[in-house]
PDB file of C-alpha atoms in Angstrom:
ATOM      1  CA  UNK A   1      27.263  -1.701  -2.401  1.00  0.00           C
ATOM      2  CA  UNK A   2      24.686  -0.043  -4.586  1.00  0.00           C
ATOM      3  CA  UNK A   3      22.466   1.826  -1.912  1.00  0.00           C
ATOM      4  CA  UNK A   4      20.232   4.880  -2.407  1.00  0.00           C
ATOM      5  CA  UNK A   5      19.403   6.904   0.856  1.00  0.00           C
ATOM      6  CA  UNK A   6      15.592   8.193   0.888  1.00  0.00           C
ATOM      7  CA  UNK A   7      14.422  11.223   2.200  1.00  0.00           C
ATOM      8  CA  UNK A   8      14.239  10.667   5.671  1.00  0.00           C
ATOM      9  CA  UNK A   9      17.938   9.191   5.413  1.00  0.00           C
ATOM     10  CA  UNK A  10      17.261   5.543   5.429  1.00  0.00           C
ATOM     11  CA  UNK A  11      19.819   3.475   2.880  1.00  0.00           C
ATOM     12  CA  UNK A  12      18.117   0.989   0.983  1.00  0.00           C
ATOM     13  CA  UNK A  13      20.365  -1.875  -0.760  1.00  0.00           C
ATOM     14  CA  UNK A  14      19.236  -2.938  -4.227  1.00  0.00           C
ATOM     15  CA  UNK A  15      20.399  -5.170  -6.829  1.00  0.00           C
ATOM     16  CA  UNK A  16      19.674  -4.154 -10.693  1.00  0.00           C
ATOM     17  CA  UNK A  17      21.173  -6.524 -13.637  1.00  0.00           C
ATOM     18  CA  UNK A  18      20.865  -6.696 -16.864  1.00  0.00           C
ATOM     19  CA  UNK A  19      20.802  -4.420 -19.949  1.00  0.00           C
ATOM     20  CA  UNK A  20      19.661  -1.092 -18.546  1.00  0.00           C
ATOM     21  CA  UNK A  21      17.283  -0.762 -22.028  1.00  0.00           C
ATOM     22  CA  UNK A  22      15.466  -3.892 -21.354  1.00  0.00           C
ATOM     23  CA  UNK A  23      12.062  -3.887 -19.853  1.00  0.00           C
ATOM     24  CA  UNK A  24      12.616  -3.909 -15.955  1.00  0.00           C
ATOM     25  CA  UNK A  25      10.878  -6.448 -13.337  1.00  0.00           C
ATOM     26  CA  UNK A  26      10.897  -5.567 -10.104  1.00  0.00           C
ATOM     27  CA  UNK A  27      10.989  -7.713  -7.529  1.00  0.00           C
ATOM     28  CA  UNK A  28       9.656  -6.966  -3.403  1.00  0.00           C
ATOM     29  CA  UNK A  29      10.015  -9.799  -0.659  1.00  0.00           C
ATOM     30  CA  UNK A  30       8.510 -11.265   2.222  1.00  0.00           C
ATOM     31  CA  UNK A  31       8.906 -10.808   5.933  1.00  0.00           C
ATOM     32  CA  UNK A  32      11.697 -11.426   7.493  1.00  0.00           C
ATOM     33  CA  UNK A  33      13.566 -12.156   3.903  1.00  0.00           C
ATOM     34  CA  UNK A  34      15.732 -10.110   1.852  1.00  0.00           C
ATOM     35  CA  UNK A  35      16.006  -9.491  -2.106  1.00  0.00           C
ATOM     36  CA  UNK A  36      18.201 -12.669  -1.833  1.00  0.00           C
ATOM     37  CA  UNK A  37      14.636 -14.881  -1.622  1.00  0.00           C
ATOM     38  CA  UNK A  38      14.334 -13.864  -5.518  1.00  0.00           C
ATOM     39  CA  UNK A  39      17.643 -15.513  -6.699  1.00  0.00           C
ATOM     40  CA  UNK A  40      16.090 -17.965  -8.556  1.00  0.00           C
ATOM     41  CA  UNK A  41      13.924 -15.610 -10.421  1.00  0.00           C
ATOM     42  CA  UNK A  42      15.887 -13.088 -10.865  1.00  0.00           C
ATOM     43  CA  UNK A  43      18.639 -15.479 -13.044  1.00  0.00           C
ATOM     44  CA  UNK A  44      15.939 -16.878 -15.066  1.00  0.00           C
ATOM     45  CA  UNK A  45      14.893 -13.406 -16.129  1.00  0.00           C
ATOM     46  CA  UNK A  46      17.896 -12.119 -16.705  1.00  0.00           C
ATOM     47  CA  UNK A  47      18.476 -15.080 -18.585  1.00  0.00           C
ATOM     48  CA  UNK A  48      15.749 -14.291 -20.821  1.00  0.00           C
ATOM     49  CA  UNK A  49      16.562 -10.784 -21.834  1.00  0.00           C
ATOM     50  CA  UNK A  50      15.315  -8.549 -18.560  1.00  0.00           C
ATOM     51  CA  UNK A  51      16.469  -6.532 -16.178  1.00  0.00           C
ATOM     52  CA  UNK A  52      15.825  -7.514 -12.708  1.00  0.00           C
ATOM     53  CA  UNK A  53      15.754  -5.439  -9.969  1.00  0.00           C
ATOM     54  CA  UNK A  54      15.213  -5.800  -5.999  1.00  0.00           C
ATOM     55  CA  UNK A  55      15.946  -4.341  -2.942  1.00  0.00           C
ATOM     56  CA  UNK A  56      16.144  -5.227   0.601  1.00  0.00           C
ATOM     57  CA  UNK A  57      13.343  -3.584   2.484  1.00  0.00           C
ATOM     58  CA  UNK A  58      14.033  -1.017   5.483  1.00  0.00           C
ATOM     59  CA  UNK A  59      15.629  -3.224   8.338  1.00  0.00           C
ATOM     60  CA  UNK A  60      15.732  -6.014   6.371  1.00  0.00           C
ATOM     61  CA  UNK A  61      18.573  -7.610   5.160  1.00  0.00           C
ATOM     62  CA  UNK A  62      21.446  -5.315   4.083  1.00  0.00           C
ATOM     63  CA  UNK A  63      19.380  -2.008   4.302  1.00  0.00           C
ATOM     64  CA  UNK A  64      19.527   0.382   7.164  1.00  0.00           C
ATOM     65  CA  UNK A  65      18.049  -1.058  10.756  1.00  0.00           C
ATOM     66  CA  UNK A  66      16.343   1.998  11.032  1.00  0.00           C
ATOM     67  CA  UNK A  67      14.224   2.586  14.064  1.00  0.00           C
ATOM     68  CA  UNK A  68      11.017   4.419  12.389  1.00  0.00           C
ATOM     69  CA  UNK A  69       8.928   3.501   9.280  1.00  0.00           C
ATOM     70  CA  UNK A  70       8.293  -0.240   9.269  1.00  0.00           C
ATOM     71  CA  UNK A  71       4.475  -0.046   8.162  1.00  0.00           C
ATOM     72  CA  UNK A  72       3.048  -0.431   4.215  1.00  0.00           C
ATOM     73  CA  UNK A  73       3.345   3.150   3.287  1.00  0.00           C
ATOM     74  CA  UNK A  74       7.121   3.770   4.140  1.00  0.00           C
ATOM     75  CA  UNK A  75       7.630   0.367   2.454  1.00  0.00           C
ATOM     76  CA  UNK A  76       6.114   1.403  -0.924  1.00  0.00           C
ATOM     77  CA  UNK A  77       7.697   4.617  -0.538  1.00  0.00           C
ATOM     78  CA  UNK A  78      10.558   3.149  -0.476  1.00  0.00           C
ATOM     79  CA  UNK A  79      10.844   0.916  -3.040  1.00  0.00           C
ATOM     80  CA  UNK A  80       9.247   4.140  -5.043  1.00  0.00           C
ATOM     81  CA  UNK A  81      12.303   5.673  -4.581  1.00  0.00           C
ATOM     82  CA  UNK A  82      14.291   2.988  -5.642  1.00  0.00           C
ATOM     83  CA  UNK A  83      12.396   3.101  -9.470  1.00  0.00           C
ATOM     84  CA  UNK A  84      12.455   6.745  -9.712  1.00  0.00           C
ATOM     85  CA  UNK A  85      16.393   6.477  -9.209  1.00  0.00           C
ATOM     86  CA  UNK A  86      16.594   3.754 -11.517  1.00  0.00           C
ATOM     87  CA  UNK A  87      14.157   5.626 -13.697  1.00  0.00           C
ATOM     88  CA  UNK A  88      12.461   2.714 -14.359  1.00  0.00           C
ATOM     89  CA  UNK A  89       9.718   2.137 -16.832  1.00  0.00           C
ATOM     90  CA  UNK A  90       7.228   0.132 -18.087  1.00  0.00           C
ATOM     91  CA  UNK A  91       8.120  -2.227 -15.261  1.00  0.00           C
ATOM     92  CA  UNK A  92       6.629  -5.291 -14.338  1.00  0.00           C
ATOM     93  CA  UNK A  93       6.322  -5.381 -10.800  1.00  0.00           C
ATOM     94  CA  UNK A  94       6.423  -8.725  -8.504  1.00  0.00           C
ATOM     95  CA  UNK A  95       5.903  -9.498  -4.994  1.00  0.00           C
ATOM     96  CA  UNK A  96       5.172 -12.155  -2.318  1.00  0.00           C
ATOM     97  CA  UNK A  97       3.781 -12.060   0.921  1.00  0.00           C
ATOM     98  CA  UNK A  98       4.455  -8.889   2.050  1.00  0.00           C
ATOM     99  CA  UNK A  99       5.882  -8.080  -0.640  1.00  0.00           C
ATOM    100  CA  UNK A 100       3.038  -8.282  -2.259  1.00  0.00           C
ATOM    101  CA  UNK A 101       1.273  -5.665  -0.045  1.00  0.00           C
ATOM    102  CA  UNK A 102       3.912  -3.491  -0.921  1.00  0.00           C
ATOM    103  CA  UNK A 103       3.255  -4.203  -4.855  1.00  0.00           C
ATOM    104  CA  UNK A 104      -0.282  -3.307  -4.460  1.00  0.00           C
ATOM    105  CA  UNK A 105       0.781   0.177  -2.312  1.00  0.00           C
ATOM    106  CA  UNK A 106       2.993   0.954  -4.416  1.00  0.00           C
ATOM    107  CA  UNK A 107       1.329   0.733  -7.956  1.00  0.00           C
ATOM    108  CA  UNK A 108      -1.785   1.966  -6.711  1.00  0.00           C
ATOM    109  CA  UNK A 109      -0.092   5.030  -4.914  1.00  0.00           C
ATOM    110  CA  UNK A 110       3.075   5.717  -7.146  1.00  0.00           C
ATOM    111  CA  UNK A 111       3.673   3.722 -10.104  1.00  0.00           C
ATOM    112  CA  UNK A 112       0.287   3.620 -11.918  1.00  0.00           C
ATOM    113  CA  UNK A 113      -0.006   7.796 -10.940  1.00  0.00           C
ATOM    114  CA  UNK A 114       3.825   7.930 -12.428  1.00  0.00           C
ATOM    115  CA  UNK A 115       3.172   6.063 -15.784  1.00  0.00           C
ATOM    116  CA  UNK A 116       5.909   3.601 -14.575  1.00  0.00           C
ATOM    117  CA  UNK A 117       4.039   0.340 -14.535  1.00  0.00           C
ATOM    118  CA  UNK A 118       2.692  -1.926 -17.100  1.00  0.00           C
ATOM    119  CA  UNK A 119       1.388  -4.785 -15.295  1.00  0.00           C
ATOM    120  CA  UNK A 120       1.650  -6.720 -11.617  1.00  0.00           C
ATOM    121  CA  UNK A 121       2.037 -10.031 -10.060  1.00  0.00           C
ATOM    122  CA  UNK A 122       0.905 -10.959  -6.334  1.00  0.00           C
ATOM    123  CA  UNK A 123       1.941 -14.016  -5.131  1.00  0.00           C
ATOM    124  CA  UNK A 124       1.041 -15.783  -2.119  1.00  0.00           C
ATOM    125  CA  UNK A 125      -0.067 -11.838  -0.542  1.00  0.00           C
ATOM    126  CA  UNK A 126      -1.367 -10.481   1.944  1.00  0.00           C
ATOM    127  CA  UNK A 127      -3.982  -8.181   0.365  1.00  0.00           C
ATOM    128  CA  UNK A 128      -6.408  -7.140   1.062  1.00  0.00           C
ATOM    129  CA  UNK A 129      -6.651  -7.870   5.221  1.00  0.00           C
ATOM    130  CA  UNK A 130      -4.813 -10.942   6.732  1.00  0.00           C
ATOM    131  CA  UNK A 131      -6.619 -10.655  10.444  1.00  0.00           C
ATOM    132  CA  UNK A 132      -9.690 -11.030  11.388  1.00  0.00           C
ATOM    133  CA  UNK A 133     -12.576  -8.488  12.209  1.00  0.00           C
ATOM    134  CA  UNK A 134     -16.253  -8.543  12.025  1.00  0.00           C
ATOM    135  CA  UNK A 135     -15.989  -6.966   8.170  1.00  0.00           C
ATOM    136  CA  UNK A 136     -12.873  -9.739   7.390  1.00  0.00           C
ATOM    137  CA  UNK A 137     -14.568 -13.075   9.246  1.00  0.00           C
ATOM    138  CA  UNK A 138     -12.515 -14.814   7.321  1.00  0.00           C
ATOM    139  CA  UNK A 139      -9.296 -13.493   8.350  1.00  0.00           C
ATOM    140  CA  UNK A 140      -6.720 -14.892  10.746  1.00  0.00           C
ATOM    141  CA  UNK A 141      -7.122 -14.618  14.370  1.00  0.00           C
ATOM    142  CA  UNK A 142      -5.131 -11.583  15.661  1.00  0.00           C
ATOM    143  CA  UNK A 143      -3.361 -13.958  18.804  1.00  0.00           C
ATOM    144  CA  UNK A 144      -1.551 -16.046  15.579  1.00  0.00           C
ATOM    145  CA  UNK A 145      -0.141 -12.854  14.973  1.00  0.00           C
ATOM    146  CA  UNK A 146       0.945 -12.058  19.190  1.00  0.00           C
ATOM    147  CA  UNK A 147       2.014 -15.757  18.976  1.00  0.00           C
ATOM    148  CA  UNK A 148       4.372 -14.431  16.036  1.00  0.00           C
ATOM    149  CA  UNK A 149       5.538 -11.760  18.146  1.00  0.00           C
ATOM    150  CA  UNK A 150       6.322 -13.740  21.108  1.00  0.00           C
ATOM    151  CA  UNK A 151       8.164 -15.971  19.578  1.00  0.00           C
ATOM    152  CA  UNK A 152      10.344 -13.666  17.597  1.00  0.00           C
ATOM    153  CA  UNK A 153      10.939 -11.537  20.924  1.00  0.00           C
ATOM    154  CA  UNK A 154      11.481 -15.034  22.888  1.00  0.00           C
ATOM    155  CA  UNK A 155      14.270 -16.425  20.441  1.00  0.00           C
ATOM    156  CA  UNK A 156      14.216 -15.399  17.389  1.00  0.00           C
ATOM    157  CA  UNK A 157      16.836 -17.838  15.872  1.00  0.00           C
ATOM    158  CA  UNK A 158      14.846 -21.217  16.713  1.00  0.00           C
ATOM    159  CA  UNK A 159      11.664 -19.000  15.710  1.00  0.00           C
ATOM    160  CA  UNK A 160      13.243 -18.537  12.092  1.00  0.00           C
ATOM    161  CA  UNK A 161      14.389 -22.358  12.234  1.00  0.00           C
ATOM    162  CA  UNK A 162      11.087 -23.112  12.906  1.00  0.00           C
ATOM    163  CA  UNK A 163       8.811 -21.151  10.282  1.00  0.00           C
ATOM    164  CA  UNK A 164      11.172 -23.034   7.297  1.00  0.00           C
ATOM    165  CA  UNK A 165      11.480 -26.437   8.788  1.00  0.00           C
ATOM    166  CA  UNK A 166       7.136 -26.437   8.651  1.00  0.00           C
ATOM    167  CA  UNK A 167       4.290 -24.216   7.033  1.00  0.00           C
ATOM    168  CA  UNK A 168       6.119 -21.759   5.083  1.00  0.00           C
ATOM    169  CA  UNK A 169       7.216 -24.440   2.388  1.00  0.00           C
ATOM    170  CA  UNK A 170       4.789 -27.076   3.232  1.00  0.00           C
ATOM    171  CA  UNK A 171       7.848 -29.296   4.471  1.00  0.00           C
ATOM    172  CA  UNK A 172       5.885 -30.543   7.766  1.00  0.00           C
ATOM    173  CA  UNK A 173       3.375 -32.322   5.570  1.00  0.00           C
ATOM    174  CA  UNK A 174       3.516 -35.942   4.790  1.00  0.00           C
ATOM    175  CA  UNK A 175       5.784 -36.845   1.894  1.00  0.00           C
ATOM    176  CA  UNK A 176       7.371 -33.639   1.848  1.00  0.00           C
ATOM    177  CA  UNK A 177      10.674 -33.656   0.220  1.00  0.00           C
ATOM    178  CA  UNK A 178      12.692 -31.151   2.667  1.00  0.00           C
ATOM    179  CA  UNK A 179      15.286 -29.503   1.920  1.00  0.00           C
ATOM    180  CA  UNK A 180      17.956 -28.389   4.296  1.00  0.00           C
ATOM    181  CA  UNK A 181      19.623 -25.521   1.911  1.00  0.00           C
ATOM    182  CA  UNK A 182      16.144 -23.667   1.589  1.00  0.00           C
ATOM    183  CA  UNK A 183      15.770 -23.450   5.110  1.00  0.00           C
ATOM    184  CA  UNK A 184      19.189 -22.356   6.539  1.00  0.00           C
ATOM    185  CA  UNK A 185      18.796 -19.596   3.786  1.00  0.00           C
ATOM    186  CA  UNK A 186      15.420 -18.122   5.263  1.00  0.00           C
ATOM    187  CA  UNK A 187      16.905 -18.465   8.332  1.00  0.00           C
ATOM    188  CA  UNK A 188      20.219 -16.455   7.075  1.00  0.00           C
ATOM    189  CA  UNK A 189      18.297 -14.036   5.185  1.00  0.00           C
ATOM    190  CA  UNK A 190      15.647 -13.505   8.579  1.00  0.00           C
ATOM    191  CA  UNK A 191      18.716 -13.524  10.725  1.00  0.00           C
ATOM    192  CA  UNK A 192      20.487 -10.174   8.567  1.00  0.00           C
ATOM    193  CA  UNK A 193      17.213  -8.038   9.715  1.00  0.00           C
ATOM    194  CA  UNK A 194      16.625  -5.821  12.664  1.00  0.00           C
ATOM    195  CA  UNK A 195      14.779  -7.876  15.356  1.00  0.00           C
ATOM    196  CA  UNK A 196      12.627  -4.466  16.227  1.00  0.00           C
ATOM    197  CA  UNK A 197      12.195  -4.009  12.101  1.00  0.00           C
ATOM    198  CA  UNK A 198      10.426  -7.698  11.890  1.00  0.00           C
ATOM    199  CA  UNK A 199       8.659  -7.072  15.292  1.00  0.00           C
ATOM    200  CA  UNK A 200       6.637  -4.005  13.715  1.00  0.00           C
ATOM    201  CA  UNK A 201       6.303  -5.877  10.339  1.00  0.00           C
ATOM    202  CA  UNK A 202       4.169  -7.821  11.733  1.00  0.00           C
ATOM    203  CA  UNK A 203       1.477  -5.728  11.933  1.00  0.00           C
ATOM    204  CA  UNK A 204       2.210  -4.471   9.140  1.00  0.00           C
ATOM    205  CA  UNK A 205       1.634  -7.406   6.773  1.00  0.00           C
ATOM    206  CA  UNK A 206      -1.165  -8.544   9.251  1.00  0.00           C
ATOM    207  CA  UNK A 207      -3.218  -5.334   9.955  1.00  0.00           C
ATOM    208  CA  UNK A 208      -2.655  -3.082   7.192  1.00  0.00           C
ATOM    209  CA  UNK A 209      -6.618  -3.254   5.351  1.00  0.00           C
ATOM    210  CA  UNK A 210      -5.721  -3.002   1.079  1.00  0.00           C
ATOM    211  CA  UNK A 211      -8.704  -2.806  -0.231  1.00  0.00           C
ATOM    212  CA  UNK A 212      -8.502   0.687  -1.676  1.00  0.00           C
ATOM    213  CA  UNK A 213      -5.201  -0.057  -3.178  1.00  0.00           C
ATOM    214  CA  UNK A 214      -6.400  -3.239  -5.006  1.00  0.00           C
ATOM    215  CA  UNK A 215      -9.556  -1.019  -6.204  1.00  0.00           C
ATOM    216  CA  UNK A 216      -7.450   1.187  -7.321  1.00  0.00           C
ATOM    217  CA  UNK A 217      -4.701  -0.902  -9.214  1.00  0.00           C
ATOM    218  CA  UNK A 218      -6.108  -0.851 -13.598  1.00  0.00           C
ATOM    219  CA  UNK A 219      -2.763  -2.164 -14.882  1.00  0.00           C
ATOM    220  CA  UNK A 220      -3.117  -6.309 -16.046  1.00  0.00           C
ATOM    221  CA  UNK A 221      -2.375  -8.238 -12.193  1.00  0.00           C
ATOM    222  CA  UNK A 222      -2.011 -12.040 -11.813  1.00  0.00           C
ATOM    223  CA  UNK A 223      -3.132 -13.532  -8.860  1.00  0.00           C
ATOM    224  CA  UNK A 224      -1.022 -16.654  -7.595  1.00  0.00           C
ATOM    225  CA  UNK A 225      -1.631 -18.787  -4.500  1.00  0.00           C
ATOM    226  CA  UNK A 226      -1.262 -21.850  -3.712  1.00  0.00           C
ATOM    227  CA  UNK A 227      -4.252 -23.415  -1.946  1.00  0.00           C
ATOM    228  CA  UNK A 228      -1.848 -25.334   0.686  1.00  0.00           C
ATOM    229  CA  UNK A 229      -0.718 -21.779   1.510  1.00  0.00           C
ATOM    230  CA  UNK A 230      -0.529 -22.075   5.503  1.00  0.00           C
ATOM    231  CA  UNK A 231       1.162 -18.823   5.763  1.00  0.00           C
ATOM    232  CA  UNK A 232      -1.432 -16.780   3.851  1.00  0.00           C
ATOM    233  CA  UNK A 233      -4.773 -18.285   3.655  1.00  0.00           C
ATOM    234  CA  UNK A 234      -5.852 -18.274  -0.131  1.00  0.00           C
ATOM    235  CA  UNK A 235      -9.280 -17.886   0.511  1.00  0.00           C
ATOM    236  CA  UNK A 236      -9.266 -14.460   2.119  1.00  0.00           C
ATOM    237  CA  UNK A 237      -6.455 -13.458  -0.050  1.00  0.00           C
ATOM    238  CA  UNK A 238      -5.633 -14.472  -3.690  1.00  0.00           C
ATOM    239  CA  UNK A 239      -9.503 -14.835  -4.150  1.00  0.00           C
ATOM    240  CA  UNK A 240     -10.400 -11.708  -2.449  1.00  0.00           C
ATOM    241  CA  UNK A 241      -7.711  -9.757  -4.456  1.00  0.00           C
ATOM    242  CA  UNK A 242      -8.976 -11.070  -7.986  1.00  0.00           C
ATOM    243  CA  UNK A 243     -12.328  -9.517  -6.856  1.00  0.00           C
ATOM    244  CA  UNK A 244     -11.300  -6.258  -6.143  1.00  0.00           C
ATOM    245  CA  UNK A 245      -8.674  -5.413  -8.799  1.00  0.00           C
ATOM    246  CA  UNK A 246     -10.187  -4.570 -12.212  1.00  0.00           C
ATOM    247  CA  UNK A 247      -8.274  -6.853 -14.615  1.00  0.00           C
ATOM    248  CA  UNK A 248      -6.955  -9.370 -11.916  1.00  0.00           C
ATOM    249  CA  UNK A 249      -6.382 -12.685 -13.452  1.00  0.00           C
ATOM    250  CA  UNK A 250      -6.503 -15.271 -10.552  1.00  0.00           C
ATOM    251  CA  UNK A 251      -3.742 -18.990 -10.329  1.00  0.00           C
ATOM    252  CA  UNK A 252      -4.378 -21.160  -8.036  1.00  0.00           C
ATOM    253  CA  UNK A 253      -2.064 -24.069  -7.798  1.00  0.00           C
ATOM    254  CA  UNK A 254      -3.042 -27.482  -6.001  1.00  0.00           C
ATOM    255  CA  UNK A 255      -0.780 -28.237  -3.012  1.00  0.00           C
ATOM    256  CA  UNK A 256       1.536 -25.661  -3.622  1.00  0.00           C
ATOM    257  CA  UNK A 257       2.714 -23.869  -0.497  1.00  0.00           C
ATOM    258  CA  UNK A 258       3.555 -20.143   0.616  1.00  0.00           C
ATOM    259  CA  UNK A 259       6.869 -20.515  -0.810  1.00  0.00           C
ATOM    260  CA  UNK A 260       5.665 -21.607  -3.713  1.00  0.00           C
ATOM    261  CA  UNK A 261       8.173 -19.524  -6.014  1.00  0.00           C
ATOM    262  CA  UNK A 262      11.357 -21.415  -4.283  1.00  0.00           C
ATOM    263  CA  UNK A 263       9.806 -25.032  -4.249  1.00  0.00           C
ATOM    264  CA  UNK A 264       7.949 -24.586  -7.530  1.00  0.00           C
ATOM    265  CA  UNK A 265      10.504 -22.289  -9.067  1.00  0.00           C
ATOM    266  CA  UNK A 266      10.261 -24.124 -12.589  1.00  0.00           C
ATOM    267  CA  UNK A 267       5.980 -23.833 -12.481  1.00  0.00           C
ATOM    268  CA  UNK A 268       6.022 -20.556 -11.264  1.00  0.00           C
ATOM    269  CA  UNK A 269       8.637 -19.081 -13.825  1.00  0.00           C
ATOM    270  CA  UNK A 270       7.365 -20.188 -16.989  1.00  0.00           C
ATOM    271  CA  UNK A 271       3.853 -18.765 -15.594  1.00  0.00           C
ATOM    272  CA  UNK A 272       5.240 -15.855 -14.822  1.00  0.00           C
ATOM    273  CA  UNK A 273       7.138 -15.529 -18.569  1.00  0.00           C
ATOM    274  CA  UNK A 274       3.785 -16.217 -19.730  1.00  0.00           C
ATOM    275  CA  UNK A 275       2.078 -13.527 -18.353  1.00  0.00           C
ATOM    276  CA  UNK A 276       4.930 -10.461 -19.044  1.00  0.00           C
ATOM    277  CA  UNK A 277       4.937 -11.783 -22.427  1.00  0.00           C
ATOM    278  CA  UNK A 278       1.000 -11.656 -23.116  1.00  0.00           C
TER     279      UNK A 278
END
C-alpha cells in the first residue's frame, strides 16, 4: 500500500492517480470516513485530465490507529506531509466536514506559506466554530456533541448505522429516496477507524475555533453548503466562512444535505469543474 510515515512515526495511506504532470486536487474527508468517501470525485477528475489525490486521516480508515494527535493541527500536518512527498503543486485543495477544517489549517498554515496551492473548496465544513459559546451564539449546543460521544462509546456500530440511515444524507426526510449502498459504505468506511481516534475527533471538528485560518487563507475558496445541512448548520458555517476568507465565493444549494457530494455527485462535480477551471 502506498503509505508515508510522518515524523512522529504515524503511517498515513494515500491514494494518488493520474498523470503525475497534471495539476493535482487534493482531496480531505469527514469524520469517521476514509479517502474512500471521494470515489465518486476522484473518477470524474481523473476522468477529466487530473490527478487526484487523498489520504486516510490518522486513525481513520487504513492509516495508523495511533494513540496521540487526533486534533486540527496534527491533521493538517499530516496531510502537509503527504503534498510535500508528492511534491505537489499548484494544487487545488478539497474538503468536507472535517475535512474541510483541515483544508482551511492546512492552506492557511502550510500550503499558501509553501507556494503549493492555487485555490480551495469547503464543502459542507466546519469552519470557523461548530459549538456554541457566548462569541458563537449560533453554534451547536456542546451536549449534541457528548450525545455523539456517548453513543459512539455505547455501540458504535448501530451509532454509524444510525448517522447514514437519517441526517447525514437527508434520508429521514419525507420523500427521501434512500439508498441502502451509501449507507453500509459510511458505515464500512466509520467501522475501519480507531474507536478512540473518532472519540477525540469529535472535539476536534466541534471545538477547534478557525477563524484565524479562514482570515488568513488569500488563494480563490468556494464555499458550498447545502441549506438542509443537519450535520453542519449552514448558517454558522458556509456563511460565516465566506465572510472571513478574502476571496471566498459562497454556494448554497436548496435542500441539499451534508452529504451533498455523494447524493448530488452530478451538481456538485460540474460546480466544482467550474470553479478549477475559472
Amino acid at each position: 500500500m502506498p503509505i508515508i510515515t510522518t515524523k512522529d512515526g504515524t503511517q498515513i495511506f494515500y491514494k494518488d492517480w493520474g498523470p503525475k504532470d497534471a495539476q493535482p486536487i487534493v482531496f480531505h474527508h469527514g469524520w469517521p470516513l476514509s479517502s474512500d468517501d471521494w470515489d465518486v470525485q476522484m473518477l470524474f477528475f481523473l476522468a477529466n485530465g487530473y490527478r487526484v489525490v487523498a489520504h486516510d486521516r490518522r486513525g481513520h480508515g487504513r492509516s495508523s490507529q495511533v494513540d496521540t494527535g487526533h486534533d486540527m493541527d496534527h491533521y493538517a500536518s499530516d496531510a502537509s506531509a503527504v503534498v510535500e512527498r508528492l511534491d505537489l503543486r499548484n494544487a487545488v485543495h478539497i474538503g468536507h466536514s472535517t475535512g474541510g477544517g483541515e483544508v482551511a489549517r492546512y492552506v492557511a498554515k502550510y500550503g499558501e506559506p509553501q507556494g503549493r496551492v492555487a485555490k480551495a473548496v469547503l464543502i459542507a465544513a466546519v469552519p470557523p466554530l461548530m459549538v456554541k459559546t457566548e462569541e458563537n451564539p449560533g453554534g451547536t449546543p456542546i451536549e449534541v456533541f457528548d450525545g455523539f460521544r456517548k453513543a459512539l462509546a455505547a455501540n458504535r456500530a448501530q451509532f454509524f448505522l444510525d448517522v447514514p440511515s437519517g441526517p447525514f444524507y437527508g434520508f429521514n426526510r419525507s420523500g427521501a429516496k434512500t439508498s441502502q449502498g451509501i449507507i453500509q459504505n459510511w458505515w464500512r468506511q466509520g467501522m475501519m477507524g480507531s474507536t478512540l481516534a473518532l472519540y477525540e475527533g469529535i472535539k476536534a471538528f466541534s471545538e477547534t475555533d478557525q477563524t484565524d485560518d479562514l482570515n488568513a487563507i488569500s488563494v480563490p475558496t468556494l464555499v458550498m453548503q447545502g441549506d438542509d445541512d443537519q450535520i453542519v448548520p449552514y448558517k454558522d458555517a458556509a456563511l460565516l466562512q465566506a465572510k472571513l476568507l478574502k476571496h471566498g465565493t459562497l454556494k448554497i444549494y436548496p435542500g441539499f444535505s451534508h452529504g451533498m457530494m455523494t447524493t448530488n455527485a452530478d451538481v456538485i462535480n460540474a460546480d466544482l469543474l467550474t470553479f478549477i477551471r475559472s
